[in-house]
Structures are given as structure tokens and as C-alpha cells.
Coordinates of C-alpha atoms in Angstrom, one line a residue:
Chain M
X1 CA 47.5 40.9 -43.1
X2 CA 46.2 39.2 -40.0
X3 CA 43.8 40.4 -38.1
X4 CA 43.3 38.6 -35.2
X5 CA 40.1 40.2 -33.7
X6 CA 37.0 41.6 -35.0
X7 CA 37.8 45.1 -36.3
X8 CA 35.5 47.9 -34.9
X9 CA 33.2 49.0 -37.5
X10 CA 34.7 52.2 -38.5
X11 CA 37.9 50.0 -39.6
X12 CA 36.1 48.1 -41.9
X13 CA 36.8 50.3 -44.7
X14 CA 40.4 50.4 -44.4
X15 CA 40.5 46.9 -44.2
X16 CA 38.6 46.3 -47.6
X17 CA 41.6 48.5 -48.9
X18 CA 40.2 49.9 -51.9
X19 CA 40.5 53.5 -51.1
X20 CA 42.5 53.7 -48.2
X21 CA 42.2 57.6 -47.7
X22 CA 38.7 58.5 -47.8
X23 CA 36.9 61.1 -45.4
X24 CA 37.1 59.7 -41.5
X25 CA 33.6 58.1 -41.0
X26 CA 30.8 59.4 -39.5
X27 CA 31.0 58.4 -35.4
X28 CA 28.4 56.2 -34.4
X29 CA 26.3 57.5 -31.4
X30 CA 27.4 56.6 -28.1
X31 CA 25.6 53.2 -27.1
X32 CA 24.0 52.3 -24.2
X33 CA 25.4 50.3 -21.7
X34 CA 23.7 47.9 -19.6
X35 CA 25.0 45.7 -16.6
X36 CA 25.7 42.1 -17.3
X37 CA 24.0 40.0 -14.2
X38 CA 26.8 38.1 -12.0
X39 CA 26.1 34.5 -11.9
X40 CA 29.0 33.6 -9.6
X41 CA 28.3 30.1 -8.3
X42 CA 29.8 31.0 -4.8
X43 CA 26.8 33.3 -3.7
X44 CA 23.7 31.2 -3.5
X45 CA 24.6 27.6 -4.5
X46 CA 26.9 26.3 -1.9
X47 CA 24.1 26.2 0.9
X48 CA 22.0 23.9 -0.6
X49 CA 24.3 20.9 -1.3
X50 CA 24.3 19.0 -4.6
X51 CA 22.1 15.5 -3.5
X52 CA 19.6 17.9 -1.8
X53 CA 19.0 19.9 -4.7
X54 CA 18.7 16.5 -7.1
X55 CA 16.4 15.3 -4.8
X56 CA 14.4 17.9 -4.8
X57 CA 12.3 16.9 -8.3
X58 CA 11.2 13.5 -7.2
X59 CA 9.7 15.0 -3.9
X60 CA 7.8 17.5 -5.9
X61 CA 6.5 14.8 -7.9
X62 CA 5.5 12.6 -4.6
X63 CA 3.8 15.7 -3.3
X64 CA 1.5 16.1 -6.1
X65 CA 0.6 12.1 -6.3
X66 CA -0.6 12.5 -2.4
X67 CA -2.6 16.0 -3.2
X68 CA -4.2 14.2 -6.2
X69 CA -5.2 11.0 -3.8
X70 CA -6.2 13.1 -1.0
X71 CA -8.5 15.0 -3.1
X72 CA -10.0 12.1 -4.5
X73 CA -9.0 12.5 -7.9
X74 CA -7.3 9.4 -7.5
X75 CA -8.8 6.5 -6.1
X76 CA -7.6 3.9 -4.1
X77 CA -8.2 0.9 -6.3
X78 CA -6.6 2.7 -9.6
X79 CA -3.2 3.7 -7.9
X80 CA -3.1 4.2 -3.9
X81 CA -1.9 7.0 -2.3
X82 CA 1.6 7.5 -0.8
X83 CA 1.2 7.6 2.8
X84 CA -0.5 4.1 2.4
X85 CA 2.2 2.8 0.0
X86 CA 4.8 4.1 2.9
X87 CA 2.4 2.1 5.5
X88 CA 2.4 -0.8 3.5
X89 CA 5.8 -0.9 2.9
X90 CA 7.0 -0.4 6.6
X91 CA 4.8 -3.2 7.3
X92 CA 6.6 -5.3 4.4
X93 CA 10.0 -4.8 6.0
X94 CA 9.3 -5.0 9.3
X95 CA 8.0 -8.8 8.4
X96 CA 11.1 -8.9 6.4
X97 CA 9.6 -10.4 3.2
X98 CA 10.9 -7.1 1.5
X99 CA 14.1 -7.2 2.4
X100 CA 14.7 -10.7 1.7
X101 CA 13.1 -10.3 -1.6
X102 CA 15.6 -7.1 -2.5
X103 CA 18.4 -9.5 -1.7
X104 CA 17.6 -12.1 -3.7
X105 CA 16.8 -9.7 -6.5
X106 CA 19.9 -7.9 -5.9
X107 CA 22.2 -10.9 -5.9
X108 CA 20.4 -11.8 -9.5
X109 CA 21.5 -8.3 -10.7
X110 CA 24.6 -8.5 -9.2
X111 CA 25.6 -11.8 -11.0
X112 CA 24.2 -11.0 -14.2
X113 CA 25.7 -7.6 -14.7
X114 CA 29.2 -9.3 -13.6
X115 CA 28.9 -12.0 -16.2
X116 CA 27.5 -9.8 -18.5
X117 CA 30.4 -7.3 -18.5
X118 CA 32.9 -9.7 -18.4
X119 CA 31.0 -11.2 -21.6
X120 CA 30.6 -7.9 -23.5
X121 CA 34.0 -6.3 -22.4
X122 CA 35.9 -9.5 -23.6
X123 CA 34.4 -9.1 -26.7
X124 CA 34.6 -5.0 -27.1
X125 CA 38.1 -5.7 -26.6
X126 CA 38.5 -8.8 -29.2
X127 CA 36.7 -6.5 -32.1
X128 CA 37.7 -3.2 -30.9
X129 CA 41.9 -3.9 -30.5
X130 CA 42.0 -6.8 -33.6
X131 CA 41.0 -6.5 -37.1
X132 CA 40.3 -10.5 -37.0
X133 CA 38.5 -9.9 -33.7
X134 CA 36.2 -7.6 -35.5
X135 CA 35.5 -9.4 -38.8
X136 CA 34.7 -12.7 -36.4
X137 CA 32.8 -11.5 -33.3
X138 CA 31.1 -7.5 -34.6
X139 CA 29.4 -9.4 -37.2
X140 CA 27.9 -11.9 -34.8
X141 CA 26.8 -9.5 -32.3
X142 CA 25.6 -6.7 -34.4
X143 CA 23.3 -9.7 -35.5
X144 CA 22.4 -11.3 -31.8
X145 CA 21.8 -7.8 -30.4
X146 CA 18.7 -7.4 -32.8
X147 CA 16.9 -10.3 -31.3
X148 CA 14.7 -9.0 -28.2
X149 CA 16.4 -10.9 -25.2
X150 CA 13.4 -11.1 -23.9
X151 CA 11.8 -13.7 -26.4
X152 CA 14.6 -15.8 -25.5
X153 CA 12.9 -16.4 -21.9
X154 CA 11.1 -19.6 -23.3
X155 CA 14.5 -20.6 -24.9
X156 CA 16.3 -20.6 -21.4
X157 CA 13.8 -22.3 -19.3
X158 CA 14.1 -25.3 -21.4
X159 CA 17.9 -24.8 -21.4
X160 CA 18.3 -24.2 -17.9
X161 CA 15.3 -24.8 -16.1
X162 CA 13.3 -22.7 -13.6
X163 CA 15.8 -22.2 -11.1
X164 CA 18.5 -19.2 -11.1
X165 CA 20.3 -20.0 -14.3
X166 CA 17.3 -18.7 -16.4
X167 CA 17.1 -15.4 -14.4
X168 CA 20.8 -14.2 -14.2
X169 CA 21.1 -15.6 -17.9
X170 CA 18.5 -13.2 -19.5
X171 CA 20.3 -10.4 -17.4
X172 CA 23.8 -11.2 -18.6
X173 CA 22.2 -11.3 -22.2
X174 CA 20.6 -7.7 -21.4
X175 CA 23.6 -6.5 -20.1
X176 CA 26.3 -7.7 -22.7
X177 CA 24.9 -5.8 -26.0
X178 CA 25.1 -2.3 -24.5
X179 CA 28.5 -2.7 -23.0
X180 CA 29.7 -4.4 -26.0
X181 CA 28.6 -1.6 -28.7
X182 CA 30.0 1.3 -26.2
X183 CA 33.2 -0.2 -25.0
X184 CA 34.2 -1.1 -28.5
X185 CA 32.9 2.3 -30.1
X186 CA 35.2 3.7 -27.5
X187 CA 38.3 1.9 -28.3
X188 CA 37.7 2.7 -32.2
X189 CA 36.7 6.2 -31.1
X190 CA 40.4 6.6 -29.5
X191 CA 41.8 9.9 -31.3
X192 CA 44.4 8.2 -33.7
X193 CA 46.7 11.4 -33.3
X194 CA 47.2 10.0 -29.6
X195 CA 48.1 6.4 -30.7
X196 CA 50.5 7.9 -33.1
X197 CA 52.2 10.0 -30.4
X198 CA 52.1 6.9 -28.3
X199 CA 53.9 5.2 -31.5
X200 CA 56.4 7.8 -31.2
X201 CA 57.0 7.9 -27.7
X202 CA 58.1 4.5 -28.1
X203 CA 55.0 2.5 -26.4
X204 CA 55.3 -1.4 -27.3
X205 CA 51.6 -3.1 -28.9
X206 CA 50.6 -3.8 -24.8
X207 CA 51.8 -0.2 -23.7
X208 CA 49.4 1.4 -26.1
X209 CA 46.4 -0.7 -25.1
X210 CA 47.1 0.4 -21.6
X211 CA 48.0 3.7 -21.6
X212 CA 46.4 4.8 -24.6
X213 CA 43.5 2.6 -25.9
X214 CA 42.0 1.7 -23.0
X215 CA 41.8 5.2 -20.7
X216 CA 40.5 6.6 -24.1
X217 CA 37.5 4.3 -24.1
X218 CA 36.9 4.5 -20.9
X219 CA 34.1 7.0 -21.2
X220 CA 32.0 5.2 -23.8
X221 CA 32.7 2.1 -21.0
X222 CA 31.0 4.0 -18.6
X223 CA 28.2 5.2 -21.0
X224 CA 27.9 1.4 -21.5
X225 CA 27.7 0.5 -17.9
X226 CA 24.9 3.1 -17.5
X227 CA 23.1 1.5 -20.4
X228 CA 23.8 -2.0 -18.8
X229 CA 22.5 -1.1 -15.4
X230 CA 18.8 0.3 -16.8
X231 CA 18.7 -3.1 -18.8
X232 CA 19.7 -5.2 -16.2
X233 CA 16.8 -4.0 -14.0
X234 CA 14.6 -4.2 -16.6
X235 CA 15.7 -7.9 -17.4
X236 CA 15.3 -8.8 -13.7
X237 CA 11.5 -7.6 -13.9
X238 CA 11.0 -10.0 -17.2
X239 CA 12.8 -13.0 -15.3
X240 CA 11.0 -12.5 -12.1
X241 CA 8.1 -12.8 -13.2
X242 CA 8.2 -16.0 -14.8
X243 CA 8.6 -19.1 -12.4
X244 CA 10.1 -17.1 -9.7
X245 CA 9.4 -18.0 -6.0
X246 CA 11.6 -15.3 -4.4
X247 CA 12.5 -11.8 -5.3
X248 CA 10.5 -8.7 -6.1
X249 CA 9.3 -9.8 -9.3
X250 CA 7.4 -12.8 -7.3
X251 CA 6.0 -10.3 -4.6
X252 CA 4.7 -8.1 -7.5
X253 CA 3.2 -11.6 -8.8
X254 CA 1.4 -12.1 -5.5
X255 CA 0.5 -9.0 -5.2
X256 CA -1.2 -9.0 -8.6
X257 CA -3.3 -12.3 -7.8
X258 CA -4.7 -10.7 -4.4
X259 CA -5.0 -6.9 -6.3
X260 CA -2.9 -5.1 -3.9
X261 CA -2.1 -1.9 -5.9
X262 CA -0.2 -0.7 -3.0
X263 CA 2.4 -3.9 -2.9
X264 CA 2.6 -3.4 -6.2
X265 CA 3.7 0.2 -6.3
X266 CA 5.9 -0.3 -3.2
X267 CA 7.6 -3.1 -5.2
X268 CA 8.0 -0.2 -8.3
X269 CA 9.2 2.1 -6.1
X270 CA 12.1 -0.6 -4.5
X271 CA 12.9 -1.3 -8.4
X272 CA 13.5 2.4 -9.1
X273 CA 15.7 3.2 -5.7
X274 CA 17.6 0.2 -7.2
X275 CA 17.7 1.7 -10.3
X276 CA 18.9 5.1 -8.6
X277 CA 21.3 3.7 -6.7
X278 CA 23.1 1.7 -9.5
X279 CA 23.4 5.0 -11.1
X280 CA 24.8 6.4 -7.8
X281 CA 27.5 3.7 -8.2
X282 CA 28.0 4.9 -11.8
X283 CA 28.0 8.4 -10.9
X284 CA 30.4 8.0 -8.4
X285 CA 33.0 5.6 -10.6
X286 CA 32.5 8.5 -13.3
X287 CA 33.5 11.2 -11.0
X288 CA 36.8 9.4 -9.8
X289 CA 37.9 8.1 -13.2
X290 CA 37.2 10.6 -15.9
X291 CA 38.0 13.6 -14.0
X292 CA 40.8 14.1 -16.5
X293 CA 37.7 14.5 -19.2
X294 CA 38.0 18.4 -20.6
X295 CA 34.0 18.6 -20.9
X296 CA 31.1 20.4 -20.2
X297 CA 29.9 20.0 -16.8
X298 CA 26.9 22.3 -17.1
X299 CA 26.3 25.6 -15.7
Chain J
X1 CA 62.3 -1.5 -49.4
X2 CA 65.6 -1.4 -47.6
X3 CA 64.7 0.5 -44.9
X4 CA 66.6 0.3 -41.3
X5 CA 64.8 3.3 -39.5
X6 CA 66.1 2.1 -36.0
X7 CA 69.5 1.6 -37.1
X8 CA 71.7 4.2 -35.0
X9 CA 74.4 6.1 -37.2
X10 CA 77.1 6.4 -35.5
X11 CA 80.7 8.0 -36.8
X12 CA 82.8 4.9 -37.7
X13 CA 79.6 3.2 -39.3
X14 CA 79.1 6.3 -41.5
X15 CA 82.3 5.7 -42.8
X16 CA 84.5 8.5 -44.2
X17 CA 81.5 11.4 -43.5
X18 CA 81.4 13.5 -41.1
X19 CA 79.1 11.9 -38.1
X20 CA 75.0 12.5 -39.3
X21 CA 71.9 12.3 -37.2
X22 CA 69.6 11.7 -40.5
X23 CA 70.8 10.2 -43.6
X24 CA 67.7 9.5 -46.1
X25 CA 68.8 8.1 -49.7
X26 CA 66.4 7.7 -52.7
X27 CA 63.5 8.1 -50.7
X28 CA 60.0 8.1 -52.2
X29 CA 56.3 7.7 -50.3
X30 CA 53.4 7.1 -52.7
X31 CA 50.1 7.7 -52.1
X32 CA 47.5 6.1 -54.4
X33 CA 50.1 6.3 -56.9
X34 CA 51.2 10.0 -56.2
X35 CA 54.4 10.7 -55.2
X36 CA 54.3 12.8 -52.1
X37 CA 58.2 12.2 -51.5
X38 CA 60.2 11.4 -54.8
X39 CA 63.6 10.4 -54.3
X40 CA 64.6 12.6 -51.5
X41 CA 68.1 13.1 -50.2
X42 CA 68.7 14.4 -46.7
X43 CA 71.5 14.4 -44.4
X44 CA 71.5 16.4 -41.0
X45 CA 74.9 16.6 -39.4
X46 CA 75.1 15.7 -35.7
X47 CA 74.0 18.8 -33.1
X48 CA 72.7 20.4 -36.5
X49 CA 69.8 22.7 -36.7
X50 CA 68.0 22.3 -39.8
X51 CA 64.9 24.1 -40.9
X52 CA 62.4 22.6 -43.7
X53 CA 60.3 24.8 -45.4
X54 CA 57.7 24.4 -47.9
X55 CA 54.2 24.9 -49.0
X56 CA 51.1 23.2 -47.8
X57 CA 51.0 19.6 -49.4
X58 CA 54.7 19.9 -50.7
X59 CA 55.3 16.4 -48.4
X60 CA 56.9 18.0 -45.3
X61 CA 55.1 16.6 -42.6
X62 CA 54.8 13.3 -44.6
X63 CA 59.0 13.2 -44.4
X64 CA 58.7 14.3 -41.0
X65 CA 56.4 11.2 -39.8
X66 CA 58.8 8.8 -42.1
X67 CA 61.4 9.7 -40.2
X68 CA 59.8 9.5 -36.8
X69 CA 59.0 5.8 -37.9
X70 CA 55.4 6.4 -37.7
X71 CA 55.3 5.6 -41.8
X72 CA 56.9 3.0 -43.0
X73 CA 55.3 2.2 -46.7
X74 CA 58.6 3.6 -48.2
X75 CA 61.2 3.2 -51.0
X76 CA 64.9 4.3 -49.9
X77 CA 67.1 4.3 -47.5
X78 CA 66.2 5.8 -43.7
X79 CA 68.8 6.2 -41.2
X80 CA 68.0 7.8 -38.2
X81 CA 69.1 7.2 -34.4
X82 CA 67.5 5.2 -32.3
X83 CA 67.2 7.6 -29.8
X84 CA 65.0 10.4 -30.9
X85 CA 61.8 12.2 -30.3
X86 CA 59.0 14.2 -31.7
X87 CA 56.9 17.5 -30.6
X88 CA 53.9 17.7 -33.1
X89 CA 51.8 20.7 -34.1
X90 CA 49.1 19.5 -31.4
X91 CA 50.8 18.7 -28.1
X92 CA 49.0 15.4 -28.0
X93 CA 49.3 14.6 -24.3
X94 CA 47.4 12.1 -22.9
X95 CA 44.2 13.6 -21.5
X96 CA 43.7 11.0 -18.7
X97 CA 47.4 11.6 -17.7
X98 CA 48.7 14.1 -15.2
X99 CA 51.6 16.1 -16.8
X100 CA 54.8 14.2 -15.3
X101 CA 53.2 11.1 -16.2
X102 CA 52.7 12.2 -19.6
X103 CA 56.3 13.1 -19.7
X104 CA 57.4 9.8 -18.7
X105 CA 55.0 8.0 -20.9
X106 CA 57.1 5.2 -23.1
X107 CA 60.3 5.7 -21.0
X108 CA 62.0 2.0 -20.3
X109 CA 62.2 1.2 -17.1
X110 CA 60.4 2.7 -14.1
X111 CA 61.6 6.2 -14.4
X112 CA 61.2 8.4 -11.0
X113 CA 59.1 11.2 -10.8
X114 CA 61.9 13.1 -10.3
X115 CA 63.1 12.5 -14.0
X116 CA 59.8 14.1 -15.0
X117 CA 59.8 17.3 -12.6
X118 CA 63.9 17.8 -14.3
X119 CA 62.5 17.5 -17.7
X120 CA 59.5 20.2 -17.0
X121 CA 61.9 22.6 -14.9
X122 CA 64.1 22.9 -18.2
X123 CA 61.3 24.3 -20.0
X124 CA 59.8 26.1 -17.1
X125 CA 56.9 24.1 -16.1
X126 CA 57.9 22.7 -12.7
X127 CA 55.1 24.3 -11.2
X128 CA 52.3 22.2 -13.2
X129 CA 53.9 18.9 -12.5
X130 CA 50.8 17.6 -10.9
X131 CA 47.9 19.4 -13.3
X132 CA 45.6 17.7 -16.1
X133 CA 46.7 18.4 -19.6
X134 CA 43.1 19.9 -19.9
X135 CA 44.0 22.6 -17.2
X136 CA 47.1 23.6 -19.3
X137 CA 46.9 26.6 -21.3
X138 CA 48.5 26.3 -25.0
X139 CA 51.9 27.3 -24.6
X140 CA 52.1 25.2 -21.3
X141 CA 51.3 22.1 -23.1
X142 CA 53.4 23.0 -26.1
X143 CA 55.8 23.0 -23.2
X144 CA 55.0 20.0 -21.8
X145 CA 55.3 18.0 -24.9
X146 CA 58.7 19.6 -25.6
X147 CA 59.8 18.2 -22.0
X148 CA 58.1 14.7 -22.8
X149 CA 60.5 15.0 -25.7
X150 CA 63.6 16.0 -23.9
X151 CA 63.2 13.7 -21.4
X152 CA 64.2 11.0 -24.0
X153 CA 67.7 12.7 -24.3
X154 CA 67.0 12.4 -28.0
X155 CA 70.6 12.8 -30.6
X156 CA 67.2 13.8 -32.9
X157 CA 64.8 16.2 -32.2
X158 CA 61.9 16.3 -34.8
X159 CA 59.8 19.0 -34.6
X160 CA 56.5 19.3 -36.5
X161 CA 55.2 23.0 -36.6
X162 CA 55.4 23.2 -32.7
X163 CA 54.8 27.1 -32.8
X164 CA 51.8 27.0 -35.5
X165 CA 49.1 26.5 -32.9
X166 CA 50.5 29.3 -30.5
X167 CA 49.3 33.0 -30.1
X168 CA 52.4 35.2 -31.6
X169 CA 53.4 36.6 -27.8
X170 CA 53.7 32.6 -27.0
X171 CA 55.1 31.9 -29.9
X172 CA 57.9 34.1 -29.3
X173 CA 59.1 32.6 -25.9
X174 CA 58.9 29.2 -27.4
X175 CA 61.0 29.6 -30.3
X176 CA 63.6 31.4 -27.4
X177 CA 63.2 28.2 -25.2
X178 CA 63.6 25.7 -27.8
X179 CA 67.1 27.6 -29.5
X180 CA 68.2 27.8 -25.8
X181 CA 67.4 24.0 -25.2
X182 CA 69.1 22.9 -28.7
X183 CA 72.2 24.9 -27.3
X184 CA 72.2 23.1 -23.9
X185 CA 71.4 20.0 -25.5
X186 CA 73.7 19.9 -28.6
X187 CA 71.3 17.4 -30.2
X188 CA 70.1 17.7 -34.1
X189 CA 66.7 19.1 -34.6
X190 CA 64.9 19.1 -37.6
X191 CA 62.0 21.7 -37.2
X192 CA 59.1 21.7 -39.9
X193 CA 57.7 24.9 -40.4
X194 CA 56.1 27.2 -42.8
X195 CA 57.1 30.3 -41.1
X196 CA 60.0 31.4 -42.6
X197 CA 61.3 33.8 -40.1
X198 CA 61.4 31.0 -37.7
X199 CA 63.3 29.5 -39.8
X200 CA 66.1 31.9 -40.5
X201 CA 65.8 32.9 -36.5
X202 CA 66.8 29.5 -35.4
X203 CA 68.3 27.0 -38.1
X204 CA 71.9 26.6 -39.0
X205 CA 70.5 25.8 -42.1
X206 CA 67.2 26.2 -44.2
X207 CA 65.8 23.4 -46.9
X208 CA 63.1 24.2 -49.1
X209 CA 61.1 21.4 -50.4
X210 CA 59.2 20.9 -52.9
X211 CA 57.5 18.7 -55.5
X212 CA 58.9 15.9 -52.9
X213 CA 62.3 16.8 -53.1
X214 CA 64.8 19.2 -51.1
X215 CA 64.7 21.8 -54.1
X216 CA 66.7 24.5 -52.3
X217 CA 69.2 25.1 -49.2
X218 CA 70.7 27.8 -47.3
X219 CA 73.5 28.2 -44.9
X220 CA 72.4 30.7 -42.2
X221 CA 75.5 32.4 -40.7
X222 CA 74.2 34.6 -39.2
X223 CA 75.4 35.3 -35.7
X224 CA 73.1 34.2 -32.6
X225 CA 71.2 35.4 -30.6
X226 CA 69.6 36.8 -34.3
X227 CA 67.9 39.8 -34.4
X228 CA 64.8 40.0 -36.7
X229 CA 65.9 44.0 -37.4
X230 CA 69.2 42.9 -39.0
X231 CA 69.6 43.9 -42.5
X232 CA 71.2 40.3 -43.1
X233 CA 68.0 38.8 -41.7
X234 CA 65.5 40.5 -44.0
X235 CA 67.8 39.7 -47.0
X236 CA 67.6 35.9 -46.3
X237 CA 64.0 36.3 -45.3
X238 CA 63.4 37.6 -48.9
X239 CA 65.4 35.2 -50.5
X240 CA 63.9 32.0 -49.0
X241 CA 60.4 33.7 -49.6
X242 CA 61.1 33.8 -53.3
X243 CA 61.9 30.3 -53.1
X244 CA 58.8 29.3 -51.9
X245 CA 57.2 31.4 -54.3
X246 CA 55.9 34.3 -52.7
X247 CA 57.6 37.6 -54.0
X248 CA 58.9 40.6 -51.8
X249 CA 56.1 43.3 -51.7
X250 CA 57.1 45.7 -54.1
X251 CA 56.8 49.1 -52.2
X252 CA 59.3 49.5 -49.1
X253 CA 57.3 47.5 -46.0
X254 CA 56.6 48.8 -42.9
X255 CA 57.7 46.2 -40.2
X256 CA 54.4 45.0 -39.2
X257 CA 53.5 44.2 -42.9
X258 CA 56.5 42.6 -43.3
X259 CA 56.2 40.5 -41.2
X260 CA 52.7 39.4 -41.6
X261 CA 53.5 38.5 -45.5
X262 CA 56.7 36.7 -44.1
X263 CA 54.3 34.2 -42.4
X264 CA 52.2 33.8 -45.2
X265 CA 50.7 30.4 -44.5
X266 CA 51.6 27.4 -46.7

């Protein structure tokens, strides 16, 4: 028997099939009906744009902070108030020191991410696409990634001196591993059924890679990119606090020497906003490149 | 392993016999010492519609995979046309390509979008040319998959339980569509299924596979279009079910029940 839907309770006896002709079951008392609330998205949500809604959480946090400072719970020598920080930030921008520091830092991150992305992706393609590549590359990468990359700073200074090179190298190293892991996992996670379908359609080896494997690995690559950018800022902070004479990290080291918590916080905020910006870039990329994905997008 | 999966079987090369779309001789496939296909012989005439029935695990999907060219660890001779296409049980559309790009995927050269549009129109999907696969219903996705197979203008169309995942109503429509397309195209079709009714409805010849060989075959000479209510139809169905090890119910079956037991999943 094919039963394609849950039977109403009074049919259960029939389906059991033991006694097909018993007395008709007692009808249940009429159930109490209740209205289901409508969650039609067109009603309230369209009015407030998405970005504004996303901004409301951080703004509330800021408000709480300002209240704590104004009421004296949070003293200035521990943490300056948002108002002070905003003023200091404005001053730093006005005299150009913050913008130039940001420029230098951004350049370091951009270069590091670019190099790391190239290295990580190439390695992941090698070990993801070829079994020989996997044997050769994967074990070494898995071993190296357990080394905390920050611990390599002294070594990098000896190798590359104290200029830009060791800073970029640290960021590159930090970026490479998360990207490698996720692109590799993405490639190996491509549905074998789709590979078969591609083969049956007569795709060549390269055609399979281009039309099936790489697009299939894209979600993984995007996750990897997110992780990578997170690590990139982290690496930047470490790299810039060692032997730097420019950049946001340098500004922070200076501020520490003069006990300026306000400047330190300004720099932290700048880091945070840069991170937020990077996240925005990845989000945009995901929206453009992964619109085909049949996944849950939240309610 | 004397296997040439890609050699085209043309009438003159096949010699004195009639033109064939599939010729399989002494085919064996072993999985970990277990012979899933064991010395199988099979010929499908050019333009013939053959249905392959069998219980789950009898090797019919393995056979189809071999004919598609996806499984080459085989012994024996397998001859299939170069132009062949497969539609699987799941539509297997690339989710990152729009429907029309899916249809053109793997075609040689740089085919125009119009080619895909024509193929999609043939399966009644011309309004979803630009859709993402995730927005298609089950029946639509299966039709898109069929269009992707047909656009290759195959001499042999391999169908691996293509209606298995569809709901009953969509399945009837899809079966009709396949029947019509086959009559228009005139290509040979090998339909792997576990639905006896479907096999009798569509095929010229029904094969029953068991223990890695074709254990039984029945010519279906009912006039087309076929009617499930036809007494000859019921007779063939009972006969085939018998060969599949499903005995006919003893009391006179009501139509709804007969249907349910005929499609007993293998």
C-alpha cells in the first residue's frame, strides 16, 4: 500500500489491516482552532533598509559605553569615553597621521592577502585536483599550519630584515592556511554525482575542473577568504608592533608609551572598521557569486 | 579487457545483423570479488525502446553506468554509439549554472543559446530558460535534465529510473513526454526502472535482469498509445511481476491496489 500522507487518526485501524470491519470509531470532539500569526515580510521590514538594521547592534553598544563613561563607572585612565575618542580621532585625521597610517597598513594587508591567496589557492588546487599533489602538498601544509605563525616573527626579521618584507610575509603566512584548508575541502566536497554527470556529458578533464569542480568549491573558497581576512588583520597587528615606523600598529605603540588610551582605542576602532569593510567586500562577493546556492538564508 | 566503449556501431560494421544501438557480449563487472554483472549479453536494436527491470542490487544500475562510460573496470565487449546521452534518477543539474547553460554543458564548440532554447521548448520548459536550478520543481528539473540529454541528439538515450523521484501525477506526464520524444527522435532508448507498469507502458521489449544476467525478456506488442486498463496490459504486468518474484494477489484486485503492488519498489 502506498500511503503518501499521514492518515487521519480514525483510519489507523484500517491500515493496520487486522480487523477491517470493526464498528466505526468514536468521532473526536471538534478541535479548538487558533489563527496562525502572519509573518509576511512585506509589512514592516521593507521600511528599514538592511544595512541600517545591521548597524543598530553596534550603535547600541556604543551608547552603553558612553553612558558608562558619563556616569563615572568607566574612568578615563582605564578607557576614554566615546566622545573623547571621537574628538581625538578627528584630530588625528585632521593632522593626517591617521590617514597615512591607515594607508600604509591597508597596503600591507592588501599585499599580504594577495600573496597568501595566490599561494593558498594554488596549493589547494594542486592537492585538491591531483592525488599526487595531495600526497606531496597536503601532509606538509597540515604540518606547517600547526606552527603558530606569530612565532615566526623573529625568524622572519632575521631573514627579511625590519622593512616591509617581514610584515607582508607574516600576513601572507597567516592568510595561506585557512584559504588552503577551505578551498581544498571545497574541491573534495564537490558532489560526485555532478562529476559523473559532467563526465557523461562529455566534458574533458579541464572542462570538469572549470565547469564542475571550481564552481562547486566556490562556497568553500568564500568561507576560506573570510577566515583569511580575519587572520590578516590579526597578523597585521602583530607585525606592526614589532619594529614598525609607520602604520596603525606603530601609532598604537607610540600611544602606549604616552599612556594615551584614547589614541589606542581610536586605532582599535580603525582596525575594527577595516575588518568590517573586509567583511562587507566578502559579503558582496558572496552575493554576486553564490546566488545559485539553494541554502537557508534566514527568516 | 577488450573494451571499446566509444566505437560507433554502424550497420555495415555490424555485418550481417540488423543495425544495433547497443551490443554487449560477455560483460562482467566485479566488486570486491562479487560478480555484479556476470557474462551479460545484450543487444538493443537501433531505434528500439527497451526497458530493463530488476530487483534492487541486481546490477541494472551498474550496467547502465558501464554503458554510459562511467565505469570502465569491466571484462567483455561493449559497443555503444559515440553519440549517447544519460538522464539520471536525480536531475544532476549544475546548481551554479542557469538552466540553459546546463543544457549546453559539454557540447562541442560554442553552441548558441538558441540551441538550448529549442531543446527546452521540446520538453515544455521554454519559460524557465533563465532560471537557476534551485528554483525548478522536481518535474521541471527532470525535464531540464532530459533536454540536456536530447540536445546531444543521441543515437542511444540511457534513462536511469528518471521518474523514480517524481510524484505520481508528474510521473505520468513525464512518461508520456518520454514516449512522445522517443517517437519523434527515433533514437534507441534503454530505460532502467523498477516500475513494471512504466516498462509495459513505454517499451518495445522488457528485459528482466537477475543475478548479473538478462534472465528473461518479453516483447510488448500492444498497440500504442497503451492503456493501463487494457486486459493485455494487465496480463503482461502479472507475467513480468511473476518473473520479478512478486506473485499476483489472490483475490480479484481493486484497481488502486493493483497499481500499488505493480510499482513495488525493487
